[in-house]
Amino acid sequence: MTGIITLPLVPLRESNSERSEMTSQLLFGELVEIIEERESWFFVCNLADNYSGWIDSKMIKKLETEELSVLQNSPVFRITIPVSVCKKTTSDATMFLPGGSILYGIVDNELIIADENYIVEKSDIFVSKEVDGNQIIRLAIQYLNAPYLWGGKSILGLDCSGLTQLVFSISGIQLKRDASQQVEEGEVIDFLSEAQAGDLAFFENKEGKIIHVGILLNSQQIIHASGSVKIDNIDSQGIISSHTGEYSHKLRVIKRIIHD
């Protein structure tokens, strides 16, 4: 059975309890496969990035086969700004959609999901068809000063890989969820001096495990989520904290996702 998220932001949890750790979030419009039902909880897999976890069954709408087919065969758009005001016309209610929310087959600012009509500002969903590193940077900069939140994927709080996944997905490029997974994608760039805007830089801990990721503005600066989303200096050793002036993350590898 497939379900769709029709709330702005739904926590994905490690186990079937409200007290359980939030490992990620599901955005409005994301489709999930319902793998298991346990009392009032579903164990689901996000069809976009194959990330799994538990969600409250009240926070998801099951889709009939025909409804799913209509959505999957519709053009896909995403909210490009951190927060967009959406109107539910059938109930005349307002809802705030986070950046990255998925809109299927929107026509004249309006879309229909499971008999509910939604209206979104057209300017909030425009994305240039020409994706380049500068566009990735423009999208990422919108999230400056957003607080760090483990598992978060919105302006109200996000983690390092949540930031990278979010801004790339808005541009139509789907990355995996965690930094340790994202490092498997793209082309290796041998030297920091060869880095371009939009390249991803990955960082390791003392055991050599990838624990952090950020987006390079150029070969000297990086935007990343650490405490908050911020821009720091970087060199071949790693990130230099603007707060302490010391190295905060050890550089492991640079990967290029977008090619000219």
Coordinates of C-alpha atoms in Angstrom, one line a residue:
M1 CA 0.0 0.0 0.0
T2 CA 1.2 3.5 -0.9
G3 CA 0.5 6.6 1.1
I4 CA 1.1 10.4 0.6
I5 CA 2.0 13.1 3.1
T6 CA -0.6 15.8 3.1
L7 CA 0.6 17.7 6.1
P8 CA 3.5 20.2 5.9
L9 CA 6.1 18.2 7.8
V10 CA 5.8 14.7 9.4
P11 CA 8.5 13.2 11.7
L12 CA 10.0 9.9 10.7
R13 CA 10.9 8.0 13.9
E14 CA 13.2 5.2 14.8
S15 CA 10.5 3.2 16.6
N16 CA 6.7 3.4 16.9
S17 CA 6.5 5.9 19.7
E18 CA 6.1 9.7 20.0
R19 CA 9.1 9.6 22.4
S20 CA 11.3 7.8 19.8
E21 CA 14.2 9.7 18.1
M22 CA 13.3 11.6 14.9
T23 CA 15.6 10.3 12.2
S24 CA 14.2 12.3 9.3
Q25 CA 11.1 14.2 8.2
L26 CA 8.6 13.7 5.4
L27 CA 7.5 16.7 3.3
F28 CA 4.1 17.5 1.9
G29 CA 3.6 15.4 -1.3
E30 CA 6.2 12.8 -0.6
L31 CA 5.1 9.2 -1.4
V32 CA 5.8 6.3 0.9
E33 CA 5.4 2.6 0.8
I34 CA 3.6 1.3 3.9
I35 CA 5.5 -1.8 4.9
E36 CA 4.0 -2.7 8.3
E37 CA 1.1 -1.6 10.4
R38 CA 1.4 -1.7 14.2
E39 CA -1.4 -0.4 16.3
S40 CA -1.6 3.3 15.4
W41 CA 1.8 3.4 13.6
F42 CA 3.0 2.6 10.1
F43 CA 6.5 1.5 9.2
V44 CA 7.2 3.3 5.9
C45 CA 9.8 3.7 3.2
N46 CA 10.2 7.1 1.5
L47 CA 10.0 6.3 -2.2
A48 CA 12.2 9.2 -3.1
D49 CA 15.3 8.2 -1.1
N50 CA 14.5 4.7 0.3
Y51 CA 14.8 6.0 3.8
S52 CA 12.6 4.1 6.3
G53 CA 11.1 4.7 9.7
W54 CA 7.9 4.9 11.7
I55 CA 5.1 7.5 11.4
D56 CA 1.8 8.1 13.2
S57 CA -0.9 6.6 11.0
K58 CA -3.0 9.8 11.4
M59 CA -0.3 11.8 9.6
I60 CA -0.6 10.0 6.2
K61 CA -3.3 9.4 3.6
K62 CA -3.5 6.0 1.9
L63 CA -3.8 6.1 -1.9
E64 CA -5.9 3.9 -4.1
T65 CA -4.2 2.4 -7.1
E66 CA -5.9 4.9 -9.5
E67 CA -5.0 7.9 -7.3
L68 CA -1.4 6.8 -7.2
S69 CA -1.2 6.3 -10.9
V70 CA -2.6 9.8 -11.6
L71 CA 0.1 11.4 -9.3
Q72 CA 2.9 9.3 -10.7
N73 CA 2.0 10.3 -14.2
S74 CA 1.7 14.0 -13.5
P75 CA 4.5 16.7 -13.8
V76 CA 6.3 17.2 -10.5
F77 CA 7.1 20.7 -9.1
R78 CA 8.6 21.7 -5.7
I79 CA 8.3 24.6 -3.4
T80 CA 11.5 26.7 -3.9
I81 CA 11.3 29.1 -1.0
P82 CA 11.6 28.1 2.7
V83 CA 7.9 28.6 3.4
S84 CA 4.9 29.0 1.1
V85 CA 1.4 29.8 2.1
C86 CA -1.1 27.2 0.7
K87 CA -4.9 27.5 0.7
K88 CA -7.1 24.4 1.0
T89 CA -10.0 25.5 -1.1
T90 CA -12.5 22.8 0.0
S91 CA -12.1 23.8 3.7
D92 CA -10.9 27.4 3.2
A93 CA -8.0 26.6 5.5
T94 CA -4.5 27.9 5.3
M95 CA -1.4 25.7 5.5
F96 CA 2.3 26.5 5.4
L97 CA 4.3 24.3 3.1
P98 CA 8.1 24.0 3.7
G99 CA 10.6 24.3 0.9
G100 CA 11.0 21.0 -1.1
S101 CA 7.3 20.1 -0.8
I102 CA 6.1 18.2 -3.8
L103 CA 3.3 19.5 -6.0
Y104 CA 1.8 17.1 -8.6
G105 CA 0.3 18.4 -11.9
I106 CA -0.4 21.9 -10.7
V107 CA -2.5 23.9 -13.1
D108 CA -3.3 27.6 -12.7
N109 CA -1.8 27.5 -9.2
E110 CA -4.1 24.6 -8.2
L111 CA -3.5 21.0 -7.5
I112 CA -5.8 18.1 -6.4
I113 CA -4.7 15.3 -4.0
A114 CA -7.3 12.8 -3.0
D115 CA -10.3 15.1 -3.5
E116 CA -8.7 18.0 -1.7
N117 CA -7.9 21.2 -3.7
Y118 CA -4.8 23.2 -2.9
I119 CA -3.7 26.6 -4.2
V120 CA -0.1 27.7 -4.1
E121 CA 1.5 30.9 -5.4
K122 CA 3.0 30.2 -8.8
S123 CA 6.1 32.3 -8.0
D124 CA 6.9 29.9 -5.1
I125 CA 7.3 26.9 -7.4
F126 CA 9.3 28.3 -10.3
V127 CA 12.7 26.6 -11.0
S128 CA 15.0 27.3 -13.9
K129 CA 15.4 24.2 -16.1
E130 CA 19.1 24.9 -16.3
V131 CA 20.5 23.5 -13.0
D132 CA 24.0 24.7 -12.1
G133 CA 26.1 25.1 -9.0
N134 CA 25.1 28.8 -8.6
Q135 CA 21.4 27.8 -8.4
I136 CA 22.2 25.3 -5.6
I137 CA 24.0 28.0 -3.7
R138 CA 21.1 30.5 -4.1
L139 CA 18.7 27.9 -2.7
A140 CA 21.0 27.0 0.1
I141 CA 21.6 30.6 1.2
Q142 CA 17.9 30.9 1.9
Y143 CA 18.4 28.6 4.8
L144 CA 21.2 30.7 6.5
N145 CA 20.6 30.9 10.3
A146 CA 18.2 28.0 10.3
P147 CA 18.9 26.0 13.5
Y148 CA 20.5 22.6 13.5
L149 CA 18.0 19.8 14.1
W150 CA 18.9 16.1 13.9
G151 CA 16.7 14.6 11.2
G152 CA 15.3 18.0 10.2
K153 CA 14.6 19.1 6.6
S154 CA 13.0 22.6 6.9
I155 CA 13.8 26.2 7.7
L156 CA 12.6 25.5 11.3
G157 CA 15.5 23.1 11.7
L158 CA 17.7 20.8 9.6
D159 CA 20.8 18.7 9.8
C160 CA 23.8 18.8 7.5
S161 CA 22.6 16.1 5.0
G162 CA 19.0 17.4 5.3
L163 CA 20.2 20.7 3.9
T164 CA 22.1 19.2 1.0
Q165 CA 19.3 16.8 0.1
L166 CA 16.7 19.5 0.3
V167 CA 18.4 22.1 -2.0
F168 CA 19.3 19.4 -4.6
S169 CA 15.8 17.9 -4.6
I170 CA 14.3 21.4 -5.3
S171 CA 16.5 21.5 -8.4
G172 CA 15.3 18.0 -9.4
I173 CA 18.3 16.0 -8.2
Q174 CA 17.5 13.4 -5.6
L175 CA 20.3 12.6 -3.1
K176 CA 20.2 9.9 -0.5
R177 CA 19.4 11.0 3.1
D178 CA 22.5 10.7 5.2
A179 CA 26.0 12.1 4.6
S180 CA 27.5 8.6 4.7
Q181 CA 25.1 7.7 1.8
Q182 CA 25.5 10.9 -0.2
V183 CA 29.3 10.4 -0.3
E184 CA 28.7 7.4 -2.5
E185 CA 27.3 9.7 -5.3
G186 CA 29.0 11.9 -7.8
E187 CA 32.5 12.3 -9.2
V188 CA 35.6 12.7 -7.0
I189 CA 37.4 16.0 -7.2
D190 CA 41.0 15.5 -6.3
F191 CA 41.9 19.0 -5.1
L192 CA 40.0 21.7 -3.2
S193 CA 41.5 24.2 -5.6
E194 CA 39.5 22.5 -8.4
A195 CA 36.2 22.8 -6.6
Q196 CA 33.2 24.6 -8.1
A197 CA 30.1 26.2 -6.6
G198 CA 27.6 23.4 -5.7
D199 CA 30.2 20.7 -5.1
L200 CA 29.7 18.6 -1.9
A201 CA 32.5 18.4 0.7
F202 CA 32.4 15.4 3.1
F203 CA 34.1 15.2 6.5
E204 CA 35.2 12.3 8.7
N205 CA 35.6 11.6 12.4
K206 CA 38.7 10.0 14.0
E207 CA 37.6 6.5 13.0
G208 CA 37.3 7.6 9.3
K209 CA 33.5 7.5 9.2
I210 CA 31.7 10.2 7.2
I211 CA 29.8 12.3 9.7
H212 CA 29.3 15.7 8.0
V213 CA 28.6 17.3 4.6
G214 CA 28.3 20.8 3.2
I215 CA 28.0 22.7 -0.1
L216 CA 31.0 24.6 -1.4
L217 CA 30.5 28.1 -2.5
N218 CA 33.9 28.1 -4.0
S219 CA 37.3 26.7 -3.1
Q220 CA 37.5 28.8 0.1
Q221 CA 34.0 28.8 1.5
I222 CA 31.3 26.3 2.5
I223 CA 27.7 26.5 3.6
H224 CA 26.7 23.8 6.1
A225 CA 24.5 23.1 9.1
S226 CA 26.5 23.0 12.3
G227 CA 24.7 24.6 15.2
S228 CA 22.9 26.6 12.5
V229 CA 23.2 26.9 8.7
K230 CA 26.2 29.2 8.2
I231 CA 29.1 30.0 5.9
D232 CA 32.6 29.1 7.1
N233 CA 36.0 29.1 5.5
I234 CA 37.6 25.9 4.4
D235 CA 41.0 24.7 3.4
S236 CA 42.6 21.3 2.5
Q237 CA 42.5 20.3 6.1
G238 CA 38.9 21.1 6.8
I239 CA 36.4 23.7 8.0
I240 CA 37.6 26.6 10.0
S241 CA 35.0 27.7 12.5
S242 CA 34.1 31.4 12.2
H243 CA 33.2 31.2 15.9
T244 CA 36.4 29.7 17.3
G245 CA 38.9 30.2 14.5
E246 CA 39.8 26.5 14.9
Y247 CA 39.2 23.5 12.7
S248 CA 35.8 22.0 13.4
H249 CA 35.6 19.3 10.7
K250 CA 38.3 17.2 8.9
L251 CA 37.9 17.1 5.1
R252 CA 37.8 13.7 3.6
V253 CA 36.6 14.0 0.0
I254 CA 34.9 16.4 -2.5
K255 CA 32.3 15.1 -4.8
R256 CA 30.7 16.8 -7.9
I257 CA 27.0 16.1 -8.5
I258 CA 26.3 18.7 -11.2
H259 CA 28.4 18.7 -14.4
D260 CA 28.6 21.6 -16.8

